[in-house]
PDB file of C-alpha atoms in Angstrom:
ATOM      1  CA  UNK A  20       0.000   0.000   0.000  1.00 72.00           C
ATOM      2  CA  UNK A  21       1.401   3.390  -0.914  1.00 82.00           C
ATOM      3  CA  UNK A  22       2.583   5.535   2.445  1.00 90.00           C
ATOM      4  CA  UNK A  23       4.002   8.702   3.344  1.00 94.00           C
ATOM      5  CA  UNK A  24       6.370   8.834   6.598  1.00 95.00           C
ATOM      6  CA  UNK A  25       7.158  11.832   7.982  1.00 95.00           C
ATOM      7  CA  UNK A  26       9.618  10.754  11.472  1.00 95.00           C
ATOM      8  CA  UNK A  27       9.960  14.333  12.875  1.00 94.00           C
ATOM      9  CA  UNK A  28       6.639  15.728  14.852  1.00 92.00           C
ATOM     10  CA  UNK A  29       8.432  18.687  15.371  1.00 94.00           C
ATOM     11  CA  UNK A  30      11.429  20.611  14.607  1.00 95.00           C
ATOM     12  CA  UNK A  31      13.148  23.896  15.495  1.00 96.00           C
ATOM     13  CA  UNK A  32      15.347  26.285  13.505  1.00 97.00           C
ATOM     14  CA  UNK A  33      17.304  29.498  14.137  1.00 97.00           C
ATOM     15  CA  UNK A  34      16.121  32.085  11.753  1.00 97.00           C
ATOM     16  CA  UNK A  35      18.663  32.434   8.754  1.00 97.00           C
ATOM     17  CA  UNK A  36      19.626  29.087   9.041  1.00 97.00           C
ATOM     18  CA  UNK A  37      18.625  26.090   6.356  1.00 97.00           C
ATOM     19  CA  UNK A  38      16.597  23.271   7.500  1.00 97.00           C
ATOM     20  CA  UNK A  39      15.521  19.705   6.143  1.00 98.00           C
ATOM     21  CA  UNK A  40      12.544  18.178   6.866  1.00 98.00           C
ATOM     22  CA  UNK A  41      12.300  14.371   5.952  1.00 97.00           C
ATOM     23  CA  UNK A  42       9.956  12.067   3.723  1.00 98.00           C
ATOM     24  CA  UNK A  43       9.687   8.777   3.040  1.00 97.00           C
ATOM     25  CA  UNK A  44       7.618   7.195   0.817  1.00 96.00           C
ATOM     26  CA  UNK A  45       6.314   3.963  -0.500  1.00 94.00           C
ATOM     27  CA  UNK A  46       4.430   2.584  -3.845  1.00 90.00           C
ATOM     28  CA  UNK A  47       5.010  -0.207  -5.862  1.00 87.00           C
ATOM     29  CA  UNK A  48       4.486   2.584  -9.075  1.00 84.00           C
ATOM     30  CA  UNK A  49       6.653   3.876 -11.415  1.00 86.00           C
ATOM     31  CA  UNK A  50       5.445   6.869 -11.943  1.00 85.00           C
ATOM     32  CA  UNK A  51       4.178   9.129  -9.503  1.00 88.00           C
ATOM     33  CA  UNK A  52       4.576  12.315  -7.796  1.00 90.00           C
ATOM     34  CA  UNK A  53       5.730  13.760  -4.698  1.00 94.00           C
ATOM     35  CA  UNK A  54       4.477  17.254  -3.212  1.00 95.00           C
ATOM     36  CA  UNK A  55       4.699  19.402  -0.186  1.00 97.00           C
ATOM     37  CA  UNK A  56       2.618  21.945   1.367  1.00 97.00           C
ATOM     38  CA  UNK A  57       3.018  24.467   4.334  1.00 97.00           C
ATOM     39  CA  UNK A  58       0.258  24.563   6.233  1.00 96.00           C
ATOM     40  CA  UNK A  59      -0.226  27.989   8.606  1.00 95.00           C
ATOM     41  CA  UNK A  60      -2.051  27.999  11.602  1.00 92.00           C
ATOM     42  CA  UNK A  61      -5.178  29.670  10.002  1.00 89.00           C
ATOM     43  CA  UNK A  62      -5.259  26.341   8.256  1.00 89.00           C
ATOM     44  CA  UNK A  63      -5.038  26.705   4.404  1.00 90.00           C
ATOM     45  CA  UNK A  64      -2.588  24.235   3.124  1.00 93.00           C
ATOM     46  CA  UNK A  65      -0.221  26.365   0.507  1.00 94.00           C
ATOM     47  CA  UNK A  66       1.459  24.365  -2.160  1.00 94.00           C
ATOM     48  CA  UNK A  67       5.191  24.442  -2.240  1.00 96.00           C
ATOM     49  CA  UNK A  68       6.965  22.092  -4.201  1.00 95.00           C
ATOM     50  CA  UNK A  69       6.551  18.840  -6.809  1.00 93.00           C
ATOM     51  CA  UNK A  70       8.555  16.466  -8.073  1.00 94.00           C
ATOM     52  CA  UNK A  71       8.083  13.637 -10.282  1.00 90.00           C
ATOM     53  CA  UNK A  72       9.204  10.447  -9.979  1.00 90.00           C
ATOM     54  CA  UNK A  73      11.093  11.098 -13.849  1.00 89.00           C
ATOM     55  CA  UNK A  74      12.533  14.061 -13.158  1.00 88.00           C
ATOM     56  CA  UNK A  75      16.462  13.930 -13.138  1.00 85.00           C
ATOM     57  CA  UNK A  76      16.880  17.361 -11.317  1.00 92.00           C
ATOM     58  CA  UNK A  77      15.670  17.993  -8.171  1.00 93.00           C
ATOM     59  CA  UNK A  78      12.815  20.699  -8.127  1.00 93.00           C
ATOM     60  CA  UNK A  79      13.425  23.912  -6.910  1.00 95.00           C
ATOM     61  CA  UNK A  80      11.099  27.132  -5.868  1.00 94.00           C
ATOM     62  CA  UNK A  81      12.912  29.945  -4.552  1.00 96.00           C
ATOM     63  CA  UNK A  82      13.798  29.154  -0.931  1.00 97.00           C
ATOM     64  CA  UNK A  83      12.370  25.517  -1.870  1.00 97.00           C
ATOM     65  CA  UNK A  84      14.306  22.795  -2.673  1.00 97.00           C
ATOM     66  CA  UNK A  85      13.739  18.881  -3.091  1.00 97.00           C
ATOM     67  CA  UNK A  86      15.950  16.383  -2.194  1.00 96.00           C
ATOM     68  CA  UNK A  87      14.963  13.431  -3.774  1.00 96.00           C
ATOM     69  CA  UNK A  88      16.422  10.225  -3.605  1.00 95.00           C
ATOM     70  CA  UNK A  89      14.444   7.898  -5.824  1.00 94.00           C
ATOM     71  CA  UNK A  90      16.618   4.545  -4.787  1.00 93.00           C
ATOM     72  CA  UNK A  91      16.198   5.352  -1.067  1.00 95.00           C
ATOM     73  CA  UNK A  92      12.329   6.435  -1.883  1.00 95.00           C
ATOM     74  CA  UNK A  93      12.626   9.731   0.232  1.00 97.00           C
ATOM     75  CA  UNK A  94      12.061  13.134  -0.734  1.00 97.00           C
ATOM     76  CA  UNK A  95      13.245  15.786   1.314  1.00 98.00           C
ATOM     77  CA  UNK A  96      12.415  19.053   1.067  1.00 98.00           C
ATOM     78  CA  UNK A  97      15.160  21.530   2.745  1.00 98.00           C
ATOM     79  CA  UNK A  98      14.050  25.393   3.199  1.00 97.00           C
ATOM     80  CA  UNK A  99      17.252  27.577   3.437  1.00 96.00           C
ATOM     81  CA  UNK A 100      17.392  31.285   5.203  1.00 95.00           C
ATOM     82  CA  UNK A 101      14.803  30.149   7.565  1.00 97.00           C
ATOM     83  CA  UNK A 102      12.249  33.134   8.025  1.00 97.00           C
ATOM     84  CA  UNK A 103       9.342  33.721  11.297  1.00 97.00           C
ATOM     85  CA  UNK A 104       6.917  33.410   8.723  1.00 96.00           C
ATOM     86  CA  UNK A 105       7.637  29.712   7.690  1.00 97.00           C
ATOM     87  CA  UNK A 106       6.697  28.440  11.772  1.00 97.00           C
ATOM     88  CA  UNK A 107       4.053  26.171   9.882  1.00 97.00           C
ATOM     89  CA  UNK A 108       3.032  22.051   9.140  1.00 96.00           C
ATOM     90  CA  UNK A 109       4.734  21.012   6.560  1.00 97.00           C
ATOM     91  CA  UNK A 110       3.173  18.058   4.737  1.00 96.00           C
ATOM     92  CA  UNK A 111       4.351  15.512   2.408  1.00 96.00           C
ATOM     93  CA  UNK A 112       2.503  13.736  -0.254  1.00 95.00           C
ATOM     94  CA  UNK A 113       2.344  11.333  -3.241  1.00 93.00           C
ATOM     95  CA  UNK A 114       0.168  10.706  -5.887  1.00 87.00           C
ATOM     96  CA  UNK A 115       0.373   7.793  -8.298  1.00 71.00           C
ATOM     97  CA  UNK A 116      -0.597   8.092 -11.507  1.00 65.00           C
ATOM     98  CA  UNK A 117      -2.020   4.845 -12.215  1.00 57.00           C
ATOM     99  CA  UNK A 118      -4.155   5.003  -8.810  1.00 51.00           C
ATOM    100  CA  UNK A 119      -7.601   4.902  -9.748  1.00 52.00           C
ATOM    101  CA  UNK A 120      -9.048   7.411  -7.629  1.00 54.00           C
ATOM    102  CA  UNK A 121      -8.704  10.541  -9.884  1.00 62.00           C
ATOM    103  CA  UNK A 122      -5.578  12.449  -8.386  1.00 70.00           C
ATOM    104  CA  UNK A 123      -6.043  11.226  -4.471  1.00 79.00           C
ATOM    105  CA  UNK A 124      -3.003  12.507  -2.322  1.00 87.00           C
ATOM    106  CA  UNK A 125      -1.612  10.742   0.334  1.00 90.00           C
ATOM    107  CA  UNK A 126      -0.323  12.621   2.874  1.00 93.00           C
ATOM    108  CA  UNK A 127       2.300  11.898   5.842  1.00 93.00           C
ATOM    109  CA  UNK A 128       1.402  13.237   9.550  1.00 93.00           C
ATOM    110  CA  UNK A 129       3.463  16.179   9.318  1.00 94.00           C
ATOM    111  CA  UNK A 130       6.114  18.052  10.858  1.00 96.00           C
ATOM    112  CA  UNK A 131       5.917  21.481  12.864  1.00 96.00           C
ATOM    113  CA  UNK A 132       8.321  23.582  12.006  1.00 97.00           C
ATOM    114  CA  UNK A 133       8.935  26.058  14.536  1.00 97.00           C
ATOM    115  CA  UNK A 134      11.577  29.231  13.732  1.00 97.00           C
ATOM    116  CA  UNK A 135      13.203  31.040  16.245  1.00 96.00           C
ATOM    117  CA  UNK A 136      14.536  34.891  16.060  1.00 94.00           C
TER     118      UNK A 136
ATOM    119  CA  UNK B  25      -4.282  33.837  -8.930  1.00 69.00           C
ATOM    120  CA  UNK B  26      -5.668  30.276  -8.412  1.00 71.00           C
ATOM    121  CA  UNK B  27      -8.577  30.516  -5.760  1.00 88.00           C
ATOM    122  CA  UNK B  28     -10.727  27.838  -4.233  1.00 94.00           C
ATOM    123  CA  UNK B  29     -13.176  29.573  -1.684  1.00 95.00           C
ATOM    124  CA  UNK B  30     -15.025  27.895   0.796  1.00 95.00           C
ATOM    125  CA  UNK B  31     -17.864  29.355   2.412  1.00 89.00           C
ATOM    126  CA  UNK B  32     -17.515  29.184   6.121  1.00 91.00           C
ATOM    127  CA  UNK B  33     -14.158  29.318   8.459  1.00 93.00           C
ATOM    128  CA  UNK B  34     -16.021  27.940  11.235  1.00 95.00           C
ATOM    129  CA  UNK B  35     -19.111  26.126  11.477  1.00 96.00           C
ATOM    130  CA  UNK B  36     -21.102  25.001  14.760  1.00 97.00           C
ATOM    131  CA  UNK B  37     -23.999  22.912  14.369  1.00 97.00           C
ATOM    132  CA  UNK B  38     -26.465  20.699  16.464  1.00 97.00           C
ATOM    133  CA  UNK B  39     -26.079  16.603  16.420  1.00 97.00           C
ATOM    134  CA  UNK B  40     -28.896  15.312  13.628  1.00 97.00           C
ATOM    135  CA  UNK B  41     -28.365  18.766  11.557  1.00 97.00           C
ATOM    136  CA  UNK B  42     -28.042  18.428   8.342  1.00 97.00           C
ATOM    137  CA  UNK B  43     -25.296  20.606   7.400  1.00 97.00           C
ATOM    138  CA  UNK B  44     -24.005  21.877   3.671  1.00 97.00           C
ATOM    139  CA  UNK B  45     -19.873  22.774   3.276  1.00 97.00           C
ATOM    140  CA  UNK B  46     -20.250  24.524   0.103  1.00 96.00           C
ATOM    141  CA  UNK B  47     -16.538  25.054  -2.188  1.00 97.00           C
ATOM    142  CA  UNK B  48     -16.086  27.393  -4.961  1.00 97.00           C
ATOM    143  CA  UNK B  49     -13.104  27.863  -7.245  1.00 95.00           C
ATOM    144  CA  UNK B  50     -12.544  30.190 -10.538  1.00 92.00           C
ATOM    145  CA  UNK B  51      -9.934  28.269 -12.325  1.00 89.00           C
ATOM    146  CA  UNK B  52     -12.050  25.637 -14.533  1.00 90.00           C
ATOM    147  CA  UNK B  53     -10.661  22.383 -12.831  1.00 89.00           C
ATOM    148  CA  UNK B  54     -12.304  19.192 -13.430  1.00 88.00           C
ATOM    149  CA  UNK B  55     -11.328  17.331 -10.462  1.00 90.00           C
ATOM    150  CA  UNK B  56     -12.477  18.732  -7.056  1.00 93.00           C
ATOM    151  CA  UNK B  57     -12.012  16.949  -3.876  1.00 94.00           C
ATOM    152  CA  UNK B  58     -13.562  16.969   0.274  1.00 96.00           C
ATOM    153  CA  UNK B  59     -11.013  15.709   2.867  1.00 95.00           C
ATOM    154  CA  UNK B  60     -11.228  15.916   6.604  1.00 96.00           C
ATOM    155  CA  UNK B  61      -8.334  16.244   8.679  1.00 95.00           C
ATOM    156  CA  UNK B  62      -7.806  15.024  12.260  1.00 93.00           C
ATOM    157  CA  UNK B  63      -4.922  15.193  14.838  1.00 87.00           C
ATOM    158  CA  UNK B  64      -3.265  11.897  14.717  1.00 81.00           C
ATOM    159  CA  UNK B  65      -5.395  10.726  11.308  1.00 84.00           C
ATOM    160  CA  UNK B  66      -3.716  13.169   8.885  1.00 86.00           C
ATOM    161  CA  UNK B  67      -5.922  14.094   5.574  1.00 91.00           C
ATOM    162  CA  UNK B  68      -8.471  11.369   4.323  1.00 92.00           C
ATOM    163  CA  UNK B  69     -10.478  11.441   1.288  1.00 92.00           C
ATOM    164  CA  UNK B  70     -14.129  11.759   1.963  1.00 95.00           C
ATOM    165  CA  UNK B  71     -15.391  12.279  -2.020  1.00 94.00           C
ATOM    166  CA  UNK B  72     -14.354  13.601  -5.300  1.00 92.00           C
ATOM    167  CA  UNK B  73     -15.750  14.723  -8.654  1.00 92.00           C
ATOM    168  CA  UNK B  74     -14.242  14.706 -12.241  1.00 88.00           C
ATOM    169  CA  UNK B  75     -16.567  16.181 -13.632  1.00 88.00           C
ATOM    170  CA  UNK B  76     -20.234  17.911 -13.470  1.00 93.00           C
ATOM    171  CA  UNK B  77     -22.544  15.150 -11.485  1.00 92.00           C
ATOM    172  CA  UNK B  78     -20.336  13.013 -11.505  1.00 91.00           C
ATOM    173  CA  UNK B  79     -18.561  11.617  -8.379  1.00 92.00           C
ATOM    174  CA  UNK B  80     -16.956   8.824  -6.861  1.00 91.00           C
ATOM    175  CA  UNK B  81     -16.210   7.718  -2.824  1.00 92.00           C
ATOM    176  CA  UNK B  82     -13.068   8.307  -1.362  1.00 90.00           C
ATOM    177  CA  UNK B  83     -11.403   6.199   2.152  1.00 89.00           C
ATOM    178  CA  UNK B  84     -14.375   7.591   4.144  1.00 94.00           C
ATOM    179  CA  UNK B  85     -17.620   8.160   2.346  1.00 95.00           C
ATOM    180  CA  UNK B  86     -19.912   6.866   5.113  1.00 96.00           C
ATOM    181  CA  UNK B  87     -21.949   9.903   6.514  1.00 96.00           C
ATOM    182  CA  UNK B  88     -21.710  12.070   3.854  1.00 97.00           C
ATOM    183  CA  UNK B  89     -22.714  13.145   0.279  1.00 97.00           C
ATOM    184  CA  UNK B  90     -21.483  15.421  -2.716  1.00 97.00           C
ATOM    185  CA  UNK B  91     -23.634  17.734  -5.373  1.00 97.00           C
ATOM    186  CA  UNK B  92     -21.481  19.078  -8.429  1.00 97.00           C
ATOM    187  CA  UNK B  93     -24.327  20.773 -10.110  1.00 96.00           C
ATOM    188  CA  UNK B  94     -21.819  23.137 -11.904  1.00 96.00           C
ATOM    189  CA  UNK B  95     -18.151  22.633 -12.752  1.00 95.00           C
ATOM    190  CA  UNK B  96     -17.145  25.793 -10.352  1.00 96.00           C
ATOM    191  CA  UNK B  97     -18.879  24.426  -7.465  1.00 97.00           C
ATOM    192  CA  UNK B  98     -18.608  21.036  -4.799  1.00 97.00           C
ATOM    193  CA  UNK B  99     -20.595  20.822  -1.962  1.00 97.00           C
ATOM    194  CA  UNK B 100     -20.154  18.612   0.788  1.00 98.00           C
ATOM    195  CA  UNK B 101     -23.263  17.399   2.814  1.00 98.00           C
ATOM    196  CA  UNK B 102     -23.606  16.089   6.459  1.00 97.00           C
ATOM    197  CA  UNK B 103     -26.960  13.999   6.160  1.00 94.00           C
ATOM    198  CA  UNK B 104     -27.367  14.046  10.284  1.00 96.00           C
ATOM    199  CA  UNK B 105     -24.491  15.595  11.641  1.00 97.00           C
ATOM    200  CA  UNK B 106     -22.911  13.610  14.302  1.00 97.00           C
ATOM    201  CA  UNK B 107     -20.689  14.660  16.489  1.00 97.00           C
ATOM    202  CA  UNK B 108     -17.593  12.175  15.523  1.00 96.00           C
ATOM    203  CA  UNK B 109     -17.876  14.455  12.488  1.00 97.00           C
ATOM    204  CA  UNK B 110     -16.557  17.470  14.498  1.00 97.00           C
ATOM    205  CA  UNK B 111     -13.253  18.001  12.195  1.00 97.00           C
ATOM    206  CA  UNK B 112     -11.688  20.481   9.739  1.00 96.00           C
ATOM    207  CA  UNK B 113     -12.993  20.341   6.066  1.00 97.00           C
ATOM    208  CA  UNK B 114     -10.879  20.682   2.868  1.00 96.00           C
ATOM    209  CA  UNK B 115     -11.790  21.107  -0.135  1.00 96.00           C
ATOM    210  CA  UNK B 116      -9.365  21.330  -3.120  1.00 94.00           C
ATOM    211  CA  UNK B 117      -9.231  21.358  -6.669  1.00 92.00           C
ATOM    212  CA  UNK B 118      -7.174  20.024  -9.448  1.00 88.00           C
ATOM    213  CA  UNK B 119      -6.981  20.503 -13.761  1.00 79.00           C
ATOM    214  CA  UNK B 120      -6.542  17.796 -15.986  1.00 70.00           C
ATOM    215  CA  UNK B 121      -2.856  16.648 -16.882  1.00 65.00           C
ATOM    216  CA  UNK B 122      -1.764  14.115 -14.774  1.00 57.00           C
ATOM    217  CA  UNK B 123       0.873  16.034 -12.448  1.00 65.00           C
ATOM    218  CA  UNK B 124      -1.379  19.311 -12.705  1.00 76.00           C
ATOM    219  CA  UNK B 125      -1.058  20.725  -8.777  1.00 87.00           C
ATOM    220  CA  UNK B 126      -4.294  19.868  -5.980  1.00 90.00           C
ATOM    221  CA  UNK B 127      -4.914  23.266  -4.972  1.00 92.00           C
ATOM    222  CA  UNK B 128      -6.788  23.600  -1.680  1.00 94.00           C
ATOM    223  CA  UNK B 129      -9.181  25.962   0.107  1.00 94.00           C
ATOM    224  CA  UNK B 130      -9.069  27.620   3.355  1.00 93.00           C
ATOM    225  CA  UNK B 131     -10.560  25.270   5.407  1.00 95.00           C
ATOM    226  CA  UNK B 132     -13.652  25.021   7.500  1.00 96.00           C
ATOM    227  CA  UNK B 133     -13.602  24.111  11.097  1.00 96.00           C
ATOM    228  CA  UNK B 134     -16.973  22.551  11.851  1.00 97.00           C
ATOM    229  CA  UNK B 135     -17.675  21.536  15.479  1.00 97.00           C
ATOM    230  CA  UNK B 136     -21.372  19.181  16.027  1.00 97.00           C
ATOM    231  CA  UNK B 137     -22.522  20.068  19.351  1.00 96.00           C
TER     232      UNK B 137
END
């Protein structure tokens, strides 16, 4: 069954700094797609970042970055010069395209992401 | 700007209501989507649509129904609200193409009383 693992609840970073938060991920698909999304405390849940399983390059989106491993199935994302504003969730997810249910994300637990001045 | 709009923020509604989580969005999409999301659960699929009347069950259906009377528009209903439906609503959207991006709504926290 596909899965998303996300091992860090919570995490704290020193604004300025870089930070990676970790994702794991599971399917017995070829093709598929991995996304994250920052989720604020008023609750929307902003898109960030894709990547798909073809890609050679990792993505990038400004501060965004993706660190995927495809043999190690994880996909990292890493934000660097940390800002207050990015104290969010930040969720991983997957899609597979040959999953029948017309674009259904999986998503991990989450990690809080907590930036200090 | 993409926008998907739902209709309330927050929601509080007697058990055996029947309660209607209405979404909106301006950017043509085919596929539209409802997910709840709990502490500890993460997001689940309740329904989606790919197109106008059309729609299909997600991972938990059970307590709950979808109109798409008009591309722009997915409602969620509550038949009977109950209170183990006391969550936060998604709704999201999503264009044809198969890597095209799920973009979601602000949310609505609904509390059954």
């Amino acid at each position: 069954a596909q899965k998303i693992t996300q091992t860090q609840p919570g995490m704290f970073v020193q604004e300025k700094e870089a930070v990676t938060l970790d994702c794991t991920y599971d399917t017995s698909d070829q093709s598929y797609g991995l996304f994250w999304y920052k989720q604020p405390s008023s609750g929307e849940m902003i898109f960030l970042i894709y990547q798909g399983s073809y890609d050679e390059q990792n993505a990038t989106e400004g501060r965004y970055s993706l660190n995927f491993q495809k043999a190690r199935k994880s996909a990292n994302l890493v934000i660097s010069a940390s800002q207050l504003g990015d104290s969010a969730m930040y969720f991983c997810a997957m899609r597979e395209l040959s999953y029948n249910q017309g674009g259904k994300l999986i998503f991990g637990q989450g990690t809080e992401l907590s930036v200090k001045p | 700007d993409v926008k998907v709009t739902q209709s309330s923020r927050y929601l509080v509604k007697r058990t055996g209501e029947k309660v209607f989580l209405e979404c909106v969005q301006d950017m043509d999409h085919e596929n539209m989507f409802w997910y709840r999301q709990d502490p500890g659960l993460g997001l689940r699929l309740i329904y989606f649509s790919y197109d106008v009347k059309m729609k299909e069950k997600g991972d938990i259906p059970e307590g709950y129904s979808v109109s798409r009377e008009k591309k722009e528009r997915f409602s969620l209903i509550l038949e009977s609200a109950s209170t183990n439906q006391t969550s936060m609503y998604l709704c999201a959207s999503r264009g044809g193409g198969s890597w095209n991006i799920q973009y979601f709504g602000a949310g609505t926290r609904l509390s059954v009383l």
